[in-house]
Amino acid sequence: MNRRDILRRSAAAGLLATPAAGLLTGCATGGGDDNDDNAAYKGTKSEQNPLGVKEDAPLEVVIFSGGFGEEYAKAHEAMYTEKYPKAKIKHSATQEISKTLQPRFVDGSPPDVVNNSGTGQIDFNGLVSQNALADLAELLAAPSLDVPGKTVKDTLLPGAVEIGSYDGKFLVLNYTYTAYGIWHSNKLFTERKWEYAKTWDEHIALCKQIKAAGIAPWTYAGIHPRYMSWPLISTAIKFGGPSVALALDNLEPNAWKSDAMKAAADAWHQIVKDKYILEGSPGLDHKQSQTAWCQGKAAFISCGSWLESEQKDVTPAGFNMTIAPTPSLGSGDKLPFEAIRGTAGEPFMVPAKARNVAGGLEYFRTMLSKKGAQDFTRKVASLTVVAGATEGVELPYGLTSVVKALDASGANGFNWVYNNYYRKLERNLVDAACGEFFSGRIGPADFLDQCQKGADSIAQDTSVKKYKRAA
């Protein structure tokens, strides 16, 4: 897969979450290797043990209990134990990373490995500003576990390091590679002789046809309406070019009111006006809306490429879920129809005050081995940032469509990271505006105005660390 330029468009991020930096007040900072009380967790570095892992040092791993489950992590832990059989691993999983772990960061006793993901993740802005994360540079320089002659860094897709770096330090391992697009059932479309639309006018015509057949063209996660901001912003970026995303990321004045954003909002408002959204969608959460879609109640849904794994228990046999790019507004679009949003995601970190920092880095080396990455893809139907890790792996239908879409997108792929830099902006402010907009309570102008006011409030908040993304 050629994802070099897609990833290159991603900026340094991998981040954010709930509570602000202030909630980490009292958190001890600095590297874990400086702690005298961690001497019992340090081993001797050698060619066979480049990270200095102590063979009997216990390791604590906390996983986000989400769409990927936790079996993949248990497999990685088993691989670690195979190499270090004397090491006892404490495994746990939670959906509330912040509530569960933030007190431990404050008192200086965090786990060794944290999958800081989900709605309840800890704010990376605060973690980074208080030096609460271990530098992963040593991991990058270590030799790959199973790719001879290459370092760990050599095995990663371009951009994987940059998206987890802050002020030049690699602090966050974003393990998965995710594509975001519009999903449909290839089986349904084949049976109905429908063809996915490449232009917006064709999409609206298809929605009319789908509605006439007694099926809602769209559904969405009304409890998390930001999911619909993704195709809307994608439409704007394809229309106006990557500079649209850059303006949003850098909190530029009136970035949300650009001509491209106005054109995209006007277009997406049509599916609201023409009642092309499944009735009751504003009250559905992500799983409920995705299940309604799997049940054939709606033809389209916006989601990332974790969708197939998240819905595997309720997806009918032969459903053949397929991802596709957002339709082009017209021939004047700066990016072609095939352009799709893609980026590294699913953040993992080793706390600076973890007792077994070396073990945490070694665990990451295990995850980033070809064996570890292939096992992850087999178990959860998701790509990783390890180059060539899909070789020899039989991919499910949906993930195969993701690979094809990313290949077709090539150097035209794009991404934005304002949601990573400023979690509150997407999770609270844009989310609320999307809720009003896609439920029909406000129109395009008010929607963009609310989003811009949200961005301005972040820009003017001196307590929030600002990041600048280069073109």
Coordinates of C-alpha atoms in Angstrom, one line a residue:
M1 CA 0.0 0.0 0.0
N2 CA 1.3 3.5 -0.9
R3 CA 0.2 5.6 2.0
R4 CA 3.3 7.8 2.1
D5 CA 1.7 11.1 1.1
I6 CA -1.5 10.4 3.0
L7 CA 0.4 10.0 6.2
R8 CA 2.7 13.0 5.4
R9 CA -0.4 15.2 5.4
S10 CA -1.0 14.2 9.0
A11 CA 0.4 16.6 11.5
A12 CA 2.1 15.9 14.8
A13 CA -0.7 14.6 17.0
G14 CA -2.2 11.4 18.4
L15 CA -4.0 13.0 21.2
L16 CA -6.5 14.6 23.2
A17 CA -9.2 13.9 25.6
T18 CA -11.2 15.0 28.5
P19 CA -10.0 16.9 31.5
A20 CA -7.7 19.8 31.0
A21 CA -4.0 20.0 31.9
G22 CA -4.8 21.4 35.3
L23 CA -6.3 18.1 36.4
L24 CA -2.8 16.6 36.3
T25 CA -1.6 19.0 38.9
G26 CA 0.6 17.2 41.3
C27 CA 1.8 14.8 38.7
A28 CA 5.4 13.9 39.1
T29 CA 7.2 14.6 35.8
G30 CA 10.5 13.6 34.2
G31 CA 11.8 10.3 32.8
G32 CA 11.1 7.1 34.5
D33 CA 14.7 6.1 34.3
D34 CA 15.6 8.8 36.8
N35 CA 13.7 7.2 39.6
D36 CA 15.9 5.5 42.2
D37 CA 13.0 3.4 43.4
N38 CA 12.8 1.9 39.9
A39 CA 16.2 0.3 40.0
A40 CA 14.7 -3.1 40.5
Y41 CA 13.0 -2.7 37.2
K42 CA 16.2 -2.0 35.2
G43 CA 18.1 -4.6 33.2
T44 CA 21.4 -4.5 31.5
K45 CA 21.4 -3.4 27.9
S46 CA 23.0 -5.7 25.3
E47 CA 22.7 -6.6 21.6
Q48 CA 20.0 -9.1 22.6
N49 CA 18.4 -6.7 25.0
P50 CA 18.7 -3.3 23.4
L51 CA 16.2 -1.6 25.7
G52 CA 17.6 -2.9 29.0
V53 CA 14.6 -5.0 30.0
K54 CA 14.8 -6.8 33.3
E55 CA 13.7 -10.3 32.6
D56 CA 11.6 -10.7 35.8
A57 CA 10.3 -7.2 36.1
P58 CA 6.5 -7.1 36.2
L59 CA 4.6 -5.2 33.5
E60 CA 1.2 -3.5 33.8
V61 CA -0.8 -3.0 30.7
V62 CA -4.1 -1.0 30.6
I63 CA -6.2 -1.3 27.4
F64 CA -9.2 0.7 26.2
S65 CA -12.2 -1.6 26.0
G66 CA -13.6 -0.5 22.7
G67 CA -14.3 -1.8 19.2
F68 CA -11.0 -3.6 19.0
G69 CA -11.7 -5.6 22.2
E70 CA -8.7 -6.8 24.3
E71 CA -7.8 -10.2 22.8
Y72 CA -5.2 -8.6 20.5
A73 CA -3.5 -7.1 23.6
K74 CA -3.5 -10.5 25.4
A75 CA -1.8 -12.0 22.3
H76 CA 0.9 -9.2 22.4
E77 CA 1.3 -9.9 26.1
A78 CA 1.8 -13.6 25.4
M79 CA 4.5 -12.7 22.9
Y80 CA 6.2 -10.6 25.5
T81 CA 6.0 -13.4 28.1
E82 CA 7.4 -15.9 25.6
K83 CA 10.6 -13.8 25.5
Y84 CA 10.5 -12.9 29.2
P85 CA 8.8 -15.9 30.9
K86 CA 9.7 -14.7 34.4
A87 CA 7.9 -11.4 33.9
K88 CA 4.4 -11.3 35.4
I89 CA 1.9 -9.2 33.4
K90 CA -1.0 -7.4 35.0
H91 CA -3.7 -6.8 32.3
S92 CA -6.8 -4.8 32.6
A93 CA -9.3 -3.0 30.3
T94 CA -11.6 -0.1 30.8
Q95 CA -13.8 2.3 28.8
E96 CA -12.9 5.1 31.3
I97 CA -9.2 5.6 30.9
S98 CA -9.3 9.1 32.5
K99 CA -11.4 8.2 35.5
T100 CA -9.4 5.0 36.1
L101 CA -5.9 6.3 35.6
Q102 CA -5.7 10.0 36.1
P103 CA -5.5 9.7 39.9
R104 CA -2.5 7.3 39.4
F105 CA -0.8 9.9 37.2
V106 CA -1.3 12.5 39.9
D107 CA 0.2 10.3 42.6
G108 CA 3.1 9.2 40.4
S109 CA 2.1 5.5 40.1
P110 CA 0.8 5.1 36.5
P111 CA 0.8 1.7 34.6
D112 CA 3.7 0.8 32.3
V113 CA 1.6 0.8 29.1
V114 CA -1.6 2.8 28.5
N115 CA -3.9 2.6 25.5
N116 CA -5.2 6.1 25.9
S117 CA -8.2 6.0 23.7
G118 CA -12.0 6.5 23.7
T119 CA -14.3 9.2 24.9
G120 CA -12.8 9.0 28.3
Q121 CA -9.1 9.3 27.4
I122 CA -6.7 11.6 29.3
D123 CA -6.0 14.9 27.6
F124 CA -2.7 14.6 25.8
N125 CA -2.3 18.4 25.9
G126 CA -2.0 18.2 29.6
L127 CA 0.2 15.1 29.6
V128 CA 2.6 16.6 27.1
S129 CA 2.8 20.0 28.8
Q130 CA 3.6 18.3 32.1
N131 CA 6.3 16.0 30.7
A132 CA 4.2 13.0 31.9
L133 CA 5.1 10.8 28.9
A134 CA 8.3 8.8 28.2
D135 CA 10.3 9.7 25.1
L136 CA 10.0 6.8 22.6
A137 CA 13.2 7.7 20.7
E138 CA 15.1 4.7 22.1
L139 CA 12.3 2.4 20.8
L140 CA 12.7 3.8 17.3
A141 CA 16.5 3.1 17.3
A142 CA 16.1 -0.4 18.6
P143 CA 16.3 -3.3 16.1
S144 CA 13.0 -4.8 14.9
L145 CA 12.2 -8.0 16.6
D146 CA 11.6 -9.9 13.4
V147 CA 12.7 -7.8 10.4
P148 CA 16.5 -8.4 10.1
G149 CA 18.7 -5.4 9.4
K150 CA 16.0 -2.8 10.2
T151 CA 15.3 -0.7 13.2
V152 CA 11.8 -0.3 14.5
K153 CA 11.6 3.1 12.9
D154 CA 12.6 1.6 9.5
T155 CA 9.6 -0.7 9.6
L156 CA 7.0 2.0 10.2
L157 CA 4.9 3.7 7.5
P158 CA 6.0 7.3 6.8
G159 CA 4.2 9.7 9.0
A160 CA 3.7 7.3 11.9
V161 CA 6.4 9.0 14.0
E162 CA 5.4 12.5 13.1
I163 CA 1.8 12.2 14.1
G164 CA 2.9 11.1 17.6
S165 CA 5.6 13.8 18.1
Y166 CA 5.4 17.0 20.1
D167 CA 8.1 19.6 19.9
G168 CA 10.4 17.1 18.2
K169 CA 9.9 14.3 20.7
F170 CA 8.1 11.0 19.8
L171 CA 5.8 10.5 22.7
V172 CA 2.7 8.7 21.4
L173 CA 2.6 5.5 19.4
N174 CA -0.5 5.6 17.2
Y175 CA -0.8 1.9 16.3
T176 CA -3.5 1.7 13.7
Y177 CA -4.0 3.1 10.3
T178 CA -7.5 4.4 9.8
A179 CA -9.5 5.5 6.7
Y180 CA -12.6 7.6 7.1
G181 CA -15.3 7.5 4.5
I182 CA -18.9 6.7 3.7
W183 CA -19.9 3.1 4.1
H184 CA -22.5 1.0 2.2
S185 CA -23.5 -2.6 1.8
N186 CA -22.2 -3.9 -1.6
K187 CA -24.7 -6.7 -1.4
L188 CA -27.6 -4.3 -1.1
F189 CA -26.3 -2.1 -3.9
T190 CA -25.8 -5.1 -6.1
E191 CA -29.2 -6.5 -5.5
R192 CA -30.9 -3.1 -6.1
K193 CA -28.6 -2.3 -9.0
W194 CA -27.5 0.9 -7.4
E195 CA -24.1 2.5 -8.1
Y196 CA -22.2 4.5 -5.6
A197 CA -22.3 8.2 -6.7
K198 CA -19.1 10.0 -7.5
T199 CA -20.6 13.5 -7.6
W200 CA -22.9 15.3 -5.1
D201 CA -25.7 15.7 -7.7
E202 CA -25.6 12.0 -8.4
H203 CA -25.6 11.3 -4.7
I204 CA -28.7 13.3 -4.1
A205 CA -30.4 11.6 -7.1
L206 CA -29.4 8.2 -5.6
C207 CA -30.7 9.2 -2.2
K208 CA -34.1 10.0 -3.8
Q209 CA -34.1 6.6 -5.5
I210 CA -33.2 4.8 -2.2
K211 CA -35.9 6.6 -0.3
A212 CA -38.4 5.6 -3.0
A213 CA -37.5 2.0 -2.4
G214 CA -38.5 2.3 1.3
I215 CA -35.0 2.6 2.8
A216 CA -33.6 5.6 4.5
P217 CA -30.6 6.9 2.6
W218 CA -28.7 7.9 5.7
T219 CA -28.3 7.3 9.4
Y220 CA -25.8 8.6 11.9
A221 CA -24.7 8.6 15.5
G222 CA -27.0 11.2 16.8
I223 CA -25.5 11.0 20.3
H224 CA -22.1 11.6 18.8
P225 CA -23.1 13.8 15.8
R226 CA -19.4 14.8 15.1
Y227 CA -19.3 11.6 13.0
M228 CA -21.1 13.6 10.4
S229 CA -18.6 16.5 10.6
W230 CA -16.1 14.1 9.0
P231 CA -17.7 13.7 5.5
L232 CA -18.7 17.4 5.6
I233 CA -15.2 18.6 6.2
S234 CA -13.9 16.0 3.7
T235 CA -16.2 17.5 1.1
A236 CA -14.8 21.0 1.8
I237 CA -11.2 19.8 1.6
K238 CA -11.7 18.1 -1.7
F239 CA -13.4 21.2 -3.0
G240 CA -10.9 23.8 -1.7
G241 CA -7.8 21.7 -1.2
P242 CA -5.6 20.8 1.8
S243 CA -5.3 24.4 2.8
V244 CA -8.9 24.1 4.2
A245 CA -7.7 21.6 6.7
L246 CA -4.6 23.6 7.6
A247 CA -6.7 26.6 8.4
L248 CA -9.0 24.6 10.7
D249 CA -6.0 23.0 12.5
N250 CA -4.3 26.4 13.0
L251 CA -7.4 28.1 14.3
E252 CA -7.2 30.7 11.6
P253 CA -9.8 33.5 11.7
N254 CA -13.0 32.5 9.9
A255 CA -11.6 29.1 8.8
W256 CA -15.0 27.5 9.4
K257 CA -16.6 30.2 7.2
S258 CA -14.4 29.7 4.1
D259 CA -16.0 29.3 0.7
A260 CA -15.2 25.6 0.7
M261 CA -16.8 25.1 4.1
K262 CA -19.9 27.1 3.0
A263 CA -20.2 25.0 -0.1
A264 CA -19.9 21.7 1.8
A265 CA -22.4 22.8 4.5
D266 CA -24.9 23.9 1.9
A267 CA -24.6 20.5 0.1
W268 CA -24.9 18.4 3.3
H269 CA -27.9 20.4 4.4
Q270 CA -29.8 19.0 1.4
I271 CA -30.0 15.5 3.0
V272 CA -31.5 17.2 6.0
K273 CA -34.0 19.3 4.1
D274 CA -35.1 16.4 1.9
K275 CA -35.5 14.1 4.9
Y276 CA -33.0 11.6 3.7
I277 CA -32.0 10.7 7.2
L278 CA -33.5 7.7 9.1
E279 CA -36.2 8.9 11.5
G280 CA -35.0 8.8 15.1
S281 CA -31.3 9.0 14.2
P282 CA -30.7 12.0 16.5
G283 CA -31.4 9.7 19.4
L284 CA -29.1 6.9 18.4
D285 CA -25.6 6.3 19.7
H286 CA -22.9 5.0 17.4
K287 CA -23.6 1.3 18.0
Q288 CA -27.4 1.7 17.5
S289 CA -27.0 3.7 14.3
Q290 CA -24.4 1.2 12.9
T291 CA -26.7 -1.7 13.8
A292 CA -29.7 0.0 12.1
W293 CA -27.4 0.3 9.0
C294 CA -26.4 -3.3 9.2
Q295 CA -30.1 -4.3 9.4
G296 CA -30.7 -2.5 6.1
K297 CA -32.7 0.3 7.5
A298 CA -30.3 2.9 6.0
A299 CA -28.0 2.8 3.0
F300 CA -25.1 5.1 4.1
I301 CA -23.2 5.8 7.3
S302 CA -20.1 7.8 8.1
C303 CA -17.4 6.0 10.1
G304 CA -13.8 5.1 10.3
S305 CA -12.3 1.7 9.3
W306 CA -12.9 0.2 12.7
L307 CA -16.5 -0.2 11.7
E308 CA -16.2 -3.7 10.5
S309 CA -14.6 -4.9 13.7
E310 CA -17.0 -3.0 15.9
Q311 CA -20.0 -4.5 14.1
K312 CA -18.8 -8.1 13.5
D313 CA -21.3 -9.6 16.0
V314 CA -24.3 -8.1 14.3
T315 CA -23.3 -7.9 10.6
P316 CA -25.4 -10.3 8.4
A317 CA -23.4 -12.9 6.4
G318 CA -22.7 -11.6 2.9
F319 CA -23.4 -8.0 3.9
N320 CA -20.1 -6.9 2.3
M321 CA -19.6 -3.5 3.9
T322 CA -17.6 -1.2 1.7
I323 CA -15.9 2.1 2.3
A324 CA -16.0 4.9 -0.3
P325 CA -14.8 8.5 -0.5
T326 CA -17.1 11.4 -0.2
P327 CA -18.7 12.5 -3.5
S328 CA -17.1 15.4 -5.3
L329 CA -19.1 18.7 -5.4
G330 CA -18.2 19.1 -9.0
S331 CA -15.5 19.4 -11.6
G332 CA -13.9 22.3 -9.8
D333 CA -12.8 20.2 -6.9
K334 CA -9.1 20.6 -6.1
L335 CA -8.8 16.9 -5.1
P336 CA -10.2 14.0 -7.2
F337 CA -13.1 11.8 -6.2
E338 CA -10.7 9.1 -5.1
A339 CA -9.1 11.3 -2.4
I340 CA -10.0 9.9 1.1
R341 CA -9.0 10.8 4.6
G342 CA -6.5 8.5 6.3
T343 CA -4.3 8.8 9.4
A344 CA -2.5 6.8 12.1
G345 CA -4.6 6.5 15.3
E346 CA -5.3 4.5 18.4
P347 CA -2.8 6.1 20.8
F348 CA -0.6 4.1 23.2
M349 CA 1.9 5.7 25.6
V350 CA 4.4 4.8 28.3
P351 CA 4.1 7.1 31.3
A352 CA 7.4 8.8 32.3
K353 CA 6.8 7.7 35.9
A354 CA 6.0 4.1 35.0
R355 CA 8.0 1.7 37.1
N356 CA 9.0 -0.5 34.1
V357 CA 9.6 2.0 31.3
A358 CA 12.0 -0.4 29.5
G359 CA 9.4 -3.1 29.7
G360 CA 6.8 -0.7 28.2
L361 CA 9.1 0.1 25.3
E362 CA 9.8 -3.5 24.7
Y363 CA 6.0 -4.2 24.7
F364 CA 5.8 -1.6 22.0
R365 CA 8.6 -3.3 20.1
T366 CA 6.5 -6.5 20.3
M367 CA 3.4 -4.7 19.0
L368 CA 5.5 -3.3 16.1
S369 CA 7.0 -6.6 15.1
K370 CA 5.6 -8.0 11.9
K371 CA 4.2 -11.0 13.8
G372 CA 2.5 -8.7 16.3
A373 CA 1.0 -6.4 13.6
Q374 CA -0.2 -9.3 11.5
D375 CA -1.9 -10.9 14.6
F376 CA -3.6 -7.6 15.3
T377 CA -5.0 -7.3 11.8
R378 CA -6.2 -10.9 11.8
K379 CA -8.0 -10.4 15.1
V380 CA -9.6 -7.0 14.7
A381 CA -9.7 -6.4 11.0
S382 CA -7.8 -3.2 11.1
L383 CA -4.5 -2.0 9.6
T384 CA -1.4 -1.1 11.6
V385 CA 1.4 1.4 11.0
V386 CA 3.8 -1.5 10.3
A387 CA 4.8 -1.5 6.7
G388 CA 4.0 -4.8 4.8
A389 CA 2.2 -6.3 7.8
T390 CA -0.8 -7.3 5.6
E391 CA 1.3 -9.7 3.6
G392 CA 0.0 -13.2 4.0
V393 CA -3.0 -12.1 5.9
E394 CA -6.5 -12.8 4.6
L395 CA -8.3 -9.6 5.0
P396 CA -12.1 -9.4 5.5
Y397 CA -14.3 -7.8 2.9
G398 CA -14.5 -4.4 4.5
L399 CA -10.8 -4.0 5.3
T400 CA -10.1 -5.1 1.7
S401 CA -12.2 -2.2 0.5
V402 CA -10.2 0.1 2.8
V403 CA -6.9 -1.1 1.3
K404 CA -8.3 -0.5 -2.2
A405 CA -9.6 2.9 -1.3
L406 CA -6.3 4.0 0.2
D407 CA -4.4 2.7 -2.8
A408 CA -6.7 4.6 -5.2
S409 CA -6.4 7.7 -3.1
G410 CA -2.6 7.6 -3.1
A411 CA -0.8 11.0 -2.8
N412 CA -4.2 12.7 -2.8
G413 CA -5.1 11.5 0.6
F414 CA -5.6 14.1 3.3
N415 CA -6.2 14.6 7.1
W416 CA -6.9 17.2 9.7
V417 CA -5.8 17.3 13.3
Y418 CA -7.6 20.1 15.1
N419 CA -9.6 17.3 16.9
N420 CA -6.2 16.0 18.2
Y421 CA -4.8 19.4 19.1
Y422 CA -8.0 20.7 20.8
R423 CA -10.2 17.8 21.8
K424 CA -12.8 20.1 23.3
L425 CA -13.4 21.8 19.9
E426 CA -14.5 18.6 18.2
R427 CA -15.9 16.6 21.1
N428 CA -18.0 19.4 22.6
L429 CA -18.3 22.5 20.4
V430 CA -18.4 21.0 16.8
D431 CA -20.3 18.0 18.1
A432 CA -23.0 20.3 19.5
A433 CA -23.2 22.2 16.3
C434 CA -23.5 19.0 14.3
G435 CA -26.3 17.9 16.6
E436 CA -28.3 21.0 15.8
F437 CA -27.5 21.0 12.1
F438 CA -28.2 17.4 11.2
S439 CA -31.4 17.3 13.3
G440 CA -32.6 20.2 11.2
R441 CA -32.8 22.8 14.1
I442 CA -30.3 25.2 12.4
G443 CA -29.2 25.8 8.9
P444 CA -25.7 26.0 7.2
A445 CA -24.9 29.6 8.2
D446 CA -25.7 29.1 11.9
F447 CA -23.9 25.7 11.9
L448 CA -20.7 27.3 10.6
D449 CA -21.1 30.3 12.9
Q450 CA -21.3 28.0 15.9
C451 CA -18.2 26.0 14.8
Q452 CA -16.3 29.3 14.3
K453 CA -17.3 30.6 17.7
G454 CA -16.1 27.4 19.2
A455 CA -12.7 27.6 17.4
D456 CA -12.4 31.3 18.4
S457 CA -13.0 30.4 22.1
I458 CA -10.1 27.9 22.0
A459 CA -7.9 30.4 20.2
Q460 CA -8.5 33.0 22.8
D461 CA -8.1 30.6 25.8
T462 CA -4.6 31.3 27.1
S463 CA -4.7 28.1 29.3
V464 CA -4.7 25.9 26.2
K465 CA -1.4 25.1 24.6
K466 CA -1.5 26.0 20.9
Y467 CA 0.1 23.9 18.1
K468 CA 1.0 25.1 14.6
R469 CA 0.8 22.6 11.7
A470 CA 3.0 23.3 8.7
A471 CA 1.7 22.8 5.2

